[in-house]
Amino acid sequence: MIEHAQCYNWAASENQRTAFDTLVGAYPQGGCMKLTAQDIADVARLSRLELTEEEKETLAGHINRLLEHFEKLQQLDTEAVEPTSHVIPVFNVFRKDEPGESLPVNDVLANAPDVADDCFVVPRVVET
Amino acid sequence: MAEYEPIIGMEVHVELQTRSKMFCSCEVAFGGEPNTRCCPVCLGLPGSLPVINEKAVEYMARAALALNCTILPQCIFHRKNYYYPDLPKNYQISQYDYPLGVNGWVEILAGGRSKKIAIRRVHMEEDTGKLLHVSGNRSYVDYNRSGVPLMEIVTQNPPPEGLDQIESAEEAREYLQRLRQILLYLGVSDVKMEEGSMRCEPNVSVRPKGQSEFGVKTEIKNLNSFRAVYLGVDYEIKRQIRVLEQGGKVVQETRRWDDERGVTVPMRSKEFEQEYRYFPDPDLVPLRFTEEWIEKLRSELPELPLAKLKRFMSDYGLAQADAEVLIDSPDLAEFYDACAVGYKDPKAVANWITTELLRLLNATGKKLNETKLTPTHLCGLLELVDGGTINRNTAKAVFEEMFTTGKTAPEIVRQKGLEQVSDEAAIESVVNRVLDANPNEVKRYRAGEIKLLSWFVGQVMRETKGKANPATVNKLLREKLES
Amino acid sequence: MTDALYELTIHEIHDLLRSKQVSAREVAESFIRRIEEVDSRVRAFITTTPEHALKQAEAVDEVLSRGDLLANPLVGIPVAIKDNMCTRGILTTCASKILYNYKPIYDATVVERLNESRAILVGKTNLDEFAMGSSTENSGFFVTRNPWNLDTVPGGSSGGSAAAVAANECAFALGSDTGGSIRQPASFCGVVGMKPTYGRVSRYGLVAFASSLDQIGPITKDVTDCAIVLNAICGKDPRDSTSLDVPVPDFTQSLRADVKGLKIGVPKEFFGFGTDPEVEDAVRSAVDLLVELGAHAEETSMPSVEYGLAVYYIIAPAECSSNLARYDGVRYGLRVAPDSGTVTRQTREAKSSIVSMFEKTREQGFGAEVKQRIMIGTYALSAGYYDAYYLKAQKVRTLLRRDFDKAFEKFDVLITPTSPTVAFGIGERADDPYAMKLADICTIPANLAGIPGISVPCGFKEELPIGLQIMARGLDEETLIRVAFTYEQHTEHHRKRPPL
């Protein structure tokens, strides 16, 4: 389990500071971790990653450290700034509604780990 | 005991009838062998990229306009992230805060009280593949349906000022039927609930009358017909009222309609909201629509079913029930419209269409456009009846012939010699022949057995193969028998 | 007739092929032998394709013997392709265990274009898993070595491609660049690497890492070759909505040694990230040389650049968390069977066997760095955090673009180090992911702004190459090539090859 203090100690160790800290912003004084062990478990579940306890701990440290660095962005006033989701000023890229060739079913299934009756096979999906 | 009022929200998905899929050129079709309409894009293979089908956008924009929505000037595709084996990328390309259309409505008649059901949004997305549950501990996945263009139409509860919400199972069904009619008229989908090209997930809540906040809602799945929607919603309303009346609490959940048992059963708990992590799809660029383009689409909208219904009733004097039958399919409505314009008695044509034509269509399993019948044909037939060329019974036979061969009524009548004989001299000779051949009956008639007249008429009609003008036959027989 | 054809550039080999002094087969054989000779030490390749290459070469010889295609500069030229670009029927792993056996059923657009140009594929190169990393140490399979010093990293993520070019294992290579993944390894390996403008080169068939940042580009031995390869791979692709429908110039026309009147901006922020003084010296000397040749240079400031790393480490993981969701063991790649007995009734905690399969497959298939980025990205996109992280990052990205727009109102190019340091030792930064990320600090801004950048060799520190980064306005690769070419014409750094 990841404890609050443990994370704080880990991150606050002067020796472990790197140029990264100076770069993306000084480590906030008295900064505390954002993600709890439950958060990490939830994010892992959302990401479909079955993490080991050890991984969860390492990741918690890394992610919290990054999140602290992201805090730097909050200093900037972006109230009136449009977000950039595309760097290119392009709109309305379409294709014509013309049917083309589909793949032969053998190609479709070529890399499938499990196949039967020209279908991909998965463990039974419970009606949820 | 408190009285309860139900409130129903509708989330409807409609598959578009484009030729190719939403983001790739695989064909859109129903059925077929599994995994035969797939390519790197709709299989979500590494490195593949989506490209938007222009026609699909146009279809959905048309639908949005027909549903009285505002088309937003900018429209963005988002990724909706969730894991499911029928979703090949484990995200669905959908829309979030920049949908295609917003703030529309669909009018329903609601048993005489017209209501405008508020629509919150119309958005574009891609369909998922299909999971086939086979016996044992395995499931099969078929991606033929993956990437088929899908339109989502969501109602708004509570509705904004001036608009309404769905408040009964009947209204839920009518809303869905009106929606289906509109989309059918636009020609953007075949909207078949049984084949899944129209899918509906209503959510239902009830609250004591007078209470302004909503009750806890449940969502119903597995409704595959209009009937099921009606029954499922009706069941759920009654179930919830029963729960509340017994002092219980309605649980927020998804329930499955069991058509055989006629009940809804709980599926999964919806305690906590799904976390879909929407964000703009970086593989697609935004869409921007010009006012001209939107106006062009709007001007090209056909007359919509409800407007047609009202016009048929007011202009042609039809009863609502007849008008409903006629407008239910755009083909039939168009056919009727053309007939009604080309013929003096629109009600009589309506009658012909709703009885004779529909009977033949049902009997043959054909669609109107698969027959050779035209409005001119039907009007021509009715004119022959009016002009006395043929009688009603002959007309039905001629109609059947027209339906299968595509010949005109005069053609058929001429070729088969079915013209009604109104020539008095010709009929008189037959009448004379019949009277001469049946002296006993003549005696009995003259002795007062006047009901024999119809027997004489029958004899004359048989001799003339049914073509004699019945009025003339009657007149001549009477003259001769009573002279 | 040289016996070391593998040492030559594209244009040199082309001249020999054209004048029929060598055959394509001889060229291919030379490179295949070279790979056999050195790759056990460099380890640039995940897959080599000698048989495929010889077959292609023989076909090329036949075409050439008929006198066809002689003018096409890539005919018969051996190329290595980063293993995140799809090659039909040839293993494409992204250096990930999750795709350890994946053979695409289609060619990436760039691969198609190289095939049409009749280039010869000699193999698929190593990378940081799914292109996430700066040293190629994050490969799911093995570490690639820097040919200049086998104890140092080649940079990354296109470390295999850069090392293969530097080690003469191919005449040129393709890399992909999301935050510097072409330019930084090119810098570490002493070769030329360009990230073109976002949208110049089709991404169709490039296995996505961060779709709004990814761009394919060439890694070559000199600037002339860079222009030649660009000519072959740029251009609108109807299968990529984000590829730009703009005319593609003949980039070889920009191979002119002429910088008279050129306005160079030297943004000071790019020198502030713990930059090695020798790197700074080399870059400043390069600027001085260009000034001597007639350019004007001026120091400038781009304040938002210091936010670049934070913005990048939100946007790239967010996109990656979604892009990598498809690796679930259903359709391709690794599948790890679910735990037996997990087929339970749905409760909040219990897992269905399908979820268990997803989780185990991804747990075993992905490496630590990839998992970390997926987790950060998933978190940053979550409701409640979206505005604070993802949206904020997108907005700061706008500020950064504005800074570049402003700079390019005044300057034709911006010159910076490609990376603050030269290649570091293998394992040296493995325990310090943040120090690792520093290697990309100078290259990330160009990806965020979508503008083109090139790295060319500009000196050495203790026998390890130093890279000079030149950035230009969007779609102005021509100026980049002209400036880089001018610099190259007056220096010898690019002629040096590692002593393998």
PDB file of C-alpha atoms in Angstrom, chain B residues 267-463:
ATOM      1  CA  MET B 267     -29.074  -6.390 -15.873  1.00  0.00           C
ATOM      2  CA  ARG B 268     -26.318  -4.393 -14.277  1.00  0.00           C
ATOM      3  CA  SER B 269     -26.035  -1.831 -11.616  1.00  0.00           C
ATOM      4  CA  LYS B 270     -25.382   1.677 -12.831  1.00  0.00           C
ATOM      5  CA  GLU B 271     -24.246   2.946  -9.481  1.00  0.00           C
ATOM      6  CA  PHE B 272     -21.320   4.794 -10.876  1.00  0.00           C
ATOM      7  CA  GLU B 273     -21.063   6.557 -14.150  1.00  0.00           C
ATOM      8  CA  GLN B 274     -18.922   4.985 -16.861  1.00  0.00           C
ATOM      9  CA  GLU B 275     -15.637   6.804 -17.324  1.00  0.00           C
ATOM     10  CA  TYR B 276     -15.413   7.248 -21.078  1.00  0.00           C
ATOM     11  CA  ARG B 277     -12.504   9.702 -21.206  1.00  0.00           C
ATOM     12  CA  TYR B 278     -13.800  11.588 -24.225  1.00  0.00           C
ATOM     13  CA  PHE B 279     -11.236  13.631 -26.127  1.00  0.00           C
ATOM     14  CA  PRO B 280     -11.092  15.001 -29.694  1.00  0.00           C
ATOM     15  CA  ASP B 281      -9.950  12.301 -32.116  1.00  0.00           C
ATOM     16  CA  PRO B 282      -6.579  13.527 -33.379  1.00  0.00           C
ATOM     17  CA  ASP B 283      -6.918  11.340 -36.478  1.00  0.00           C
ATOM     18  CA  LEU B 284      -9.836  13.374 -37.784  1.00  0.00           C
ATOM     19  CA  VAL B 285     -10.058  17.056 -38.560  1.00  0.00           C
ATOM     20  CA  PRO B 286     -13.065  19.167 -37.515  1.00  0.00           C
ATOM     21  CA  LEU B 287     -16.022  19.688 -39.819  1.00  0.00           C
ATOM     22  CA  ARG B 288     -17.228  23.164 -40.593  1.00  0.00           C
ATOM     23  CA  PHE B 289     -20.527  23.763 -42.322  1.00  0.00           C
ATOM     24  CA  THR B 290     -21.405  26.850 -44.272  1.00  0.00           C
ATOM     25  CA  GLU B 291     -24.791  28.486 -43.931  1.00  0.00           C
ATOM     26  CA  GLU B 292     -25.327  27.894 -47.673  1.00  0.00           C
ATOM     27  CA  TRP B 293     -24.736  24.188 -47.347  1.00  0.00           C
ATOM     28  CA  ILE B 294     -27.144  23.915 -44.438  1.00  0.00           C
ATOM     29  CA  GLU B 295     -29.765  25.958 -46.258  1.00  0.00           C
ATOM     30  CA  LYS B 296     -29.363  23.874 -49.381  1.00  0.00           C
ATOM     31  CA  LEU B 297     -29.971  20.701 -47.391  1.00  0.00           C
ATOM     32  CA  ARG B 298     -32.936  22.294 -45.683  1.00  0.00           C
ATOM     33  CA  SER B 299     -34.473  23.354 -48.977  1.00  0.00           C
ATOM     34  CA  GLU B 300     -34.093  19.823 -50.289  1.00  0.00           C
ATOM     35  CA  LEU B 301     -36.009  18.242 -47.416  1.00  0.00           C
ATOM     36  CA  PRO B 302     -39.100  16.414 -48.611  1.00  0.00           C
ATOM     37  CA  GLU B 303     -42.532  17.067 -47.142  1.00  0.00           C
ATOM     38  CA  LEU B 304     -42.359  15.201 -43.845  1.00  0.00           C
ATOM     39  CA  PRO B 305     -44.862  12.539 -42.813  1.00  0.00           C
ATOM     40  CA  LEU B 306     -46.821  14.502 -40.264  1.00  0.00           C
ATOM     41  CA  ALA B 307     -47.234  17.466 -42.594  1.00  0.00           C
ATOM     42  CA  LYS B 308     -48.413  15.049 -45.222  1.00  0.00           C
ATOM     43  CA  LEU B 309     -50.843  13.469 -42.797  1.00  0.00           C
ATOM     44  CA  LYS B 310     -52.361  16.821 -41.974  1.00  0.00           C
ATOM     45  CA  ARG B 311     -52.564  17.794 -45.624  1.00  0.00           C
ATOM     46  CA  PHE B 312     -54.241  14.516 -46.596  1.00  0.00           C
ATOM     47  CA  MET B 313     -56.826  15.111 -43.918  1.00  0.00           C
ATOM     48  CA  SER B 314     -57.515  18.741 -44.759  1.00  0.00           C
ATOM     49  CA  ASP B 315     -57.097  18.749 -48.547  1.00  0.00           C
ATOM     50  CA  TYR B 316     -58.501  15.340 -49.338  1.00  0.00           C
ATOM     51  CA  GLY B 317     -60.941  15.031 -46.490  1.00  0.00           C
ATOM     52  CA  LEU B 318     -59.501  11.753 -45.228  1.00  0.00           C
ATOM     53  CA  ALA B 319     -60.079  10.347 -41.786  1.00  0.00           C
ATOM     54  CA  GLN B 320     -56.881  10.188 -39.649  1.00  0.00           C
ATOM     55  CA  ALA B 321     -56.875   6.402 -39.640  1.00  0.00           C
ATOM     56  CA  ASP B 322     -56.880   6.243 -43.438  1.00  0.00           C
ATOM     57  CA  ALA B 323     -54.341   9.025 -43.736  1.00  0.00           C
ATOM     58  CA  GLU B 324     -52.051   7.222 -41.250  1.00  0.00           C
ATOM     59  CA  VAL B 325     -52.129   4.102 -43.387  1.00  0.00           C
ATOM     60  CA  LEU B 326     -51.258   6.084 -46.473  1.00  0.00           C
ATOM     61  CA  ILE B 327     -48.401   8.111 -45.005  1.00  0.00           C
ATOM     62  CA  ASP B 328     -46.776   5.215 -43.201  1.00  0.00           C
ATOM     63  CA  SER B 329     -44.662   4.482 -46.209  1.00  0.00           C
ATOM     64  CA  PRO B 330     -43.322   7.333 -48.321  1.00  0.00           C
ATOM     65  CA  ASP B 331     -43.900   5.309 -51.505  1.00  0.00           C
ATOM     66  CA  LEU B 332     -47.543   4.746 -50.744  1.00  0.00           C
ATOM     67  CA  ALA B 333     -48.053   8.357 -49.709  1.00  0.00           C
ATOM     68  CA  GLU B 334     -46.480   9.601 -52.891  1.00  0.00           C
ATOM     69  CA  PHE B 335     -48.556   7.174 -54.934  1.00  0.00           C
ATOM     70  CA  TYR B 336     -51.723   8.278 -53.252  1.00  0.00           C
ATOM     71  CA  ASP B 337     -50.857  11.935 -53.629  1.00  0.00           C
ATOM     72  CA  ALA B 338     -50.446  11.512 -57.368  1.00  0.00           C
ATOM     73  CA  CYS B 339     -53.748   9.610 -57.628  1.00  0.00           C
ATOM     74  CA  ALA B 340     -55.611  12.108 -55.487  1.00  0.00           C
ATOM     75  CA  VAL B 341     -54.453  14.950 -57.700  1.00  0.00           C
ATOM     76  CA  GLY B 342     -55.363  13.074 -60.879  1.00  0.00           C
ATOM     77  CA  TYR B 343     -58.811  11.934 -59.790  1.00  0.00           C
ATOM     78  CA  LYS B 344     -61.942  13.750 -58.732  1.00  0.00           C
ATOM     79  CA  ASP B 345     -62.746  11.695 -55.629  1.00  0.00           C
ATOM     80  CA  PRO B 346     -59.679  11.459 -53.351  1.00  0.00           C
ATOM     81  CA  LYS B 347     -61.553   9.511 -50.700  1.00  0.00           C
ATOM     82  CA  ALA B 348     -62.519   6.825 -53.217  1.00  0.00           C
ATOM     83  CA  VAL B 349     -58.898   6.454 -54.293  1.00  0.00           C
ATOM     84  CA  ALA B 350     -57.811   6.258 -50.671  1.00  0.00           C
ATOM     85  CA  ASN B 351     -60.292   3.487 -50.256  1.00  0.00           C
ATOM     86  CA  TRP B 352     -58.954   1.591 -53.244  1.00  0.00           C
ATOM     87  CA  ILE B 353     -55.406   1.931 -52.019  1.00  0.00           C
ATOM     88  CA  THR B 354     -56.018   1.013 -48.397  1.00  0.00           C
ATOM     89  CA  THR B 355     -58.093  -2.021 -49.342  1.00  0.00           C
ATOM     90  CA  GLU B 356     -57.335  -3.450 -52.778  1.00  0.00           C
ATOM     91  CA  LEU B 357     -53.731  -2.274 -53.219  1.00  0.00           C
ATOM     92  CA  LEU B 358     -52.575  -3.119 -49.690  1.00  0.00           C
ATOM     93  CA  ARG B 359     -54.311  -6.495 -49.937  1.00  0.00           C
ATOM     94  CA  LEU B 360     -52.401  -7.301 -53.106  1.00  0.00           C
ATOM     95  CA  LEU B 361     -49.115  -5.998 -51.693  1.00  0.00           C
ATOM     96  CA  ASN B 362     -49.548  -8.152 -48.614  1.00  0.00           C
ATOM     97  CA  ALA B 363     -50.602 -11.187 -50.608  1.00  0.00           C
ATOM     98  CA  THR B 364     -47.669 -10.954 -53.000  1.00  0.00           C
ATOM     99  CA  GLY B 365     -45.116  -9.693 -50.467  1.00  0.00           C
ATOM    100  CA  LYS B 366     -44.099  -7.048 -52.958  1.00  0.00           C
ATOM    101  CA  LYS B 367     -43.143  -3.463 -52.386  1.00  0.00           C
ATOM    102  CA  LEU B 368     -44.995  -0.818 -54.306  1.00  0.00           C
ATOM    103  CA  ASN B 369     -41.985   0.048 -56.431  1.00  0.00           C
ATOM    104  CA  GLU B 370     -41.618  -3.594 -57.396  1.00  0.00           C
ATOM    105  CA  THR B 371     -45.031  -3.628 -59.052  1.00  0.00           C
ATOM    106  CA  LYS B 372     -45.851  -2.120 -62.416  1.00  0.00           C
ATOM    107  CA  LEU B 373     -48.726  -0.123 -61.091  1.00  0.00           C
ATOM    108  CA  THR B 374     -48.733   3.650 -61.616  1.00  0.00           C
ATOM    109  CA  PRO B 375     -51.087   6.359 -60.312  1.00  0.00           C
ATOM    110  CA  THR B 376     -52.251   6.950 -63.887  1.00  0.00           C
ATOM    111  CA  HIS B 377     -53.191   3.279 -64.084  1.00  0.00           C
ATOM    112  CA  LEU B 378     -55.315   3.422 -60.995  1.00  0.00           C
ATOM    113  CA  CYS B 379     -56.995   6.705 -61.952  1.00  0.00           C
ATOM    114  CA  GLY B 380     -57.670   5.256 -65.410  1.00  0.00           C
ATOM    115  CA  LEU B 381     -59.376   2.273 -63.847  1.00  0.00           C
ATOM    116  CA  LEU B 382     -61.576   4.353 -61.599  1.00  0.00           C
ATOM    117  CA  GLU B 383     -62.575   6.516 -64.556  1.00  0.00           C
ATOM    118  CA  LEU B 384     -63.680   3.436 -66.458  1.00  0.00           C
ATOM    119  CA  VAL B 385     -65.962   2.559 -63.562  1.00  0.00           C
ATOM    120  CA  ASP B 386     -67.320   6.090 -63.342  1.00  0.00           C
ATOM    121  CA  GLY B 387     -67.910   6.243 -67.102  1.00  0.00           C
ATOM    122  CA  GLY B 388     -69.813   2.985 -66.961  1.00  0.00           C
ATOM    123  CA  THR B 389     -67.313   1.150 -69.156  1.00  0.00           C
ATOM    124  CA  ILE B 390     -66.860  -1.540 -66.558  1.00  0.00           C
ATOM    125  CA  ASN B 391     -68.628  -2.330 -63.358  1.00  0.00           C
ATOM    126  CA  ARG B 392     -67.136  -2.560 -59.901  1.00  0.00           C
ATOM    127  CA  ASN B 393     -66.656  -6.290 -59.838  1.00  0.00           C
ATOM    128  CA  THR B 394     -64.893  -6.311 -63.173  1.00  0.00           C
ATOM    129  CA  ALA B 395     -62.757  -3.444 -61.914  1.00  0.00           C
ATOM    130  CA  LYS B 396     -61.283  -5.567 -59.119  1.00  0.00           C
ATOM    131  CA  ALA B 397     -60.255  -8.211 -61.598  1.00  0.00           C
ATOM    132  CA  VAL B 398     -58.786  -5.595 -63.913  1.00  0.00           C
ATOM    133  CA  PHE B 399     -56.871  -4.098 -60.988  1.00  0.00           C
ATOM    134  CA  GLU B 400     -55.217  -7.414 -60.207  1.00  0.00           C
ATOM    135  CA  GLU B 401     -54.222  -7.726 -63.822  1.00  0.00           C
ATOM    136  CA  MET B 402     -52.778  -4.203 -63.845  1.00  0.00           C
ATOM    137  CA  PHE B 403     -50.851  -4.949 -60.672  1.00  0.00           C
ATOM    138  CA  THR B 404     -49.040  -7.906 -62.212  1.00  0.00           C
ATOM    139  CA  THR B 405     -48.747  -6.974 -65.889  1.00  0.00           C
ATOM    140  CA  GLY B 406     -48.478  -3.198 -65.814  1.00  0.00           C
ATOM    141  CA  LYS B 407     -51.042  -2.886 -68.590  1.00  0.00           C
ATOM    142  CA  THR B 408     -53.497   0.016 -68.446  1.00  0.00           C
ATOM    143  CA  ALA B 409     -57.119  -0.607 -67.518  1.00  0.00           C
ATOM    144  CA  PRO B 410     -58.522   0.291 -70.994  1.00  0.00           C
ATOM    145  CA  GLU B 411     -55.958  -2.052 -72.510  1.00  0.00           C
ATOM    146  CA  ILE B 412     -57.004  -4.958 -70.310  1.00  0.00           C
ATOM    147  CA  VAL B 413     -60.686  -4.217 -70.750  1.00  0.00           C
ATOM    148  CA  ARG B 414     -60.273  -4.062 -74.508  1.00  0.00           C
ATOM    149  CA  GLN B 415     -58.122  -7.154 -74.819  1.00  0.00           C
ATOM    150  CA  LYS B 416     -60.407  -9.251 -72.645  1.00  0.00           C
ATOM    151  CA  GLY B 417     -63.563  -7.698 -74.004  1.00  0.00           C
ATOM    152  CA  LEU B 418     -64.705  -6.650 -70.577  1.00  0.00           C
ATOM    153  CA  GLU B 419     -66.477  -3.453 -71.602  1.00  0.00           C
ATOM    154  CA  GLN B 420     -69.804  -3.086 -69.998  1.00  0.00           C
ATOM    155  CA  VAL B 421     -72.592  -3.479 -72.527  1.00  0.00           C
ATOM    156  CA  SER B 422     -74.998  -0.541 -72.205  1.00  0.00           C
ATOM    157  CA  ASP B 423     -76.392  -0.756 -75.727  1.00  0.00           C
ATOM    158  CA  GLU B 424     -80.144  -1.264 -75.153  1.00  0.00           C
ATOM    159  CA  ALA B 425     -80.746  -3.174 -78.372  1.00  0.00           C
ATOM    160  CA  ALA B 426     -78.036  -5.710 -77.570  1.00  0.00           C
ATOM    161  CA  ILE B 427     -79.246  -6.173 -74.037  1.00  0.00           C
ATOM    162  CA  GLU B 428     -82.856  -6.301 -75.166  1.00  0.00           C
ATOM    163  CA  SER B 429     -82.172  -9.274 -77.427  1.00  0.00           C
ATOM    164  CA  VAL B 430     -80.613 -11.159 -74.515  1.00  0.00           C
ATOM    165  CA  VAL B 431     -83.509 -10.194 -72.255  1.00  0.00           C
ATOM    166  CA  ASN B 432     -85.976 -11.469 -74.855  1.00  0.00           C
ATOM    167  CA  ARG B 433     -84.039 -14.690 -75.155  1.00  0.00           C
ATOM    168  CA  VAL B 434     -84.077 -15.234 -71.368  1.00  0.00           C
ATOM    169  CA  LEU B 435     -87.806 -14.488 -71.084  1.00  0.00           C
ATOM    170  CA  ASP B 436     -88.620 -16.805 -73.994  1.00  0.00           C
ATOM    171  CA  ALA B 437     -86.623 -19.622 -72.488  1.00  0.00           C
ATOM    172  CA  ASN B 438     -88.296 -19.374 -69.060  1.00  0.00           C
ATOM    173  CA  PRO B 439     -92.048 -19.068 -69.543  1.00  0.00           C
ATOM    174  CA  ASN B 440     -92.847 -20.596 -66.111  1.00  0.00           C
ATOM    175  CA  GLU B 441     -90.832 -18.021 -64.239  1.00  0.00           C
ATOM    176  CA  VAL B 442     -92.391 -15.242 -66.296  1.00  0.00           C
ATOM    177  CA  LYS B 443     -95.822 -16.579 -65.281  1.00  0.00           C
ATOM    178  CA  ARG B 444     -94.884 -16.726 -61.601  1.00  0.00           C
ATOM    179  CA  TYR B 445     -93.445 -13.165 -61.685  1.00  0.00           C
ATOM    180  CA  ARG B 446     -96.560 -11.806 -63.276  1.00  0.00           C
ATOM    181  CA  ALA B 447     -98.552 -13.663 -60.633  1.00  0.00           C
ATOM    182  CA  GLY B 448     -96.844 -11.471 -58.049  1.00  0.00           C
ATOM    183  CA  GLU B 449     -93.582 -13.303 -57.231  1.00  0.00           C
ATOM    184  CA  ILE B 450     -91.559 -10.148 -57.915  1.00  0.00           C
ATOM    185  CA  LYS B 451     -88.449 -11.283 -56.086  1.00  0.00           C
ATOM    186  CA  LEU B 452     -87.776 -13.379 -59.190  1.00  0.00           C
ATOM    187  CA  LEU B 453     -86.516 -10.176 -60.835  1.00  0.00           C
ATOM    188  CA  SER B 454     -83.036 -10.655 -59.440  1.00  0.00           C
ATOM    189  CA  TRP B 455     -83.062 -14.218 -60.752  1.00  0.00           C
ATOM    190  CA  PHE B 456     -83.791 -12.863 -64.247  1.00  0.00           C
ATOM    191  CA  VAL B 457     -80.994 -10.284 -63.832  1.00  0.00           C
ATOM    192  CA  GLY B 458     -78.604 -13.088 -62.910  1.00  0.00           C
ATOM    193  CA  GLN B 459     -79.600 -15.025 -66.036  1.00  0.00           C
ATOM    194  CA  VAL B 460     -78.977 -12.002 -68.255  1.00  0.00           C
ATOM    195  CA  MET B 461     -75.657 -11.257 -66.613  1.00  0.00           C
ATOM    196  CA  ARG B 462     -74.565 -14.862 -67.069  1.00  0.00           C
ATOM    197  CA  GLU B 463     -75.467 -14.683 -70.753  1.00  0.00           C
TER     198      GLU B 463
END
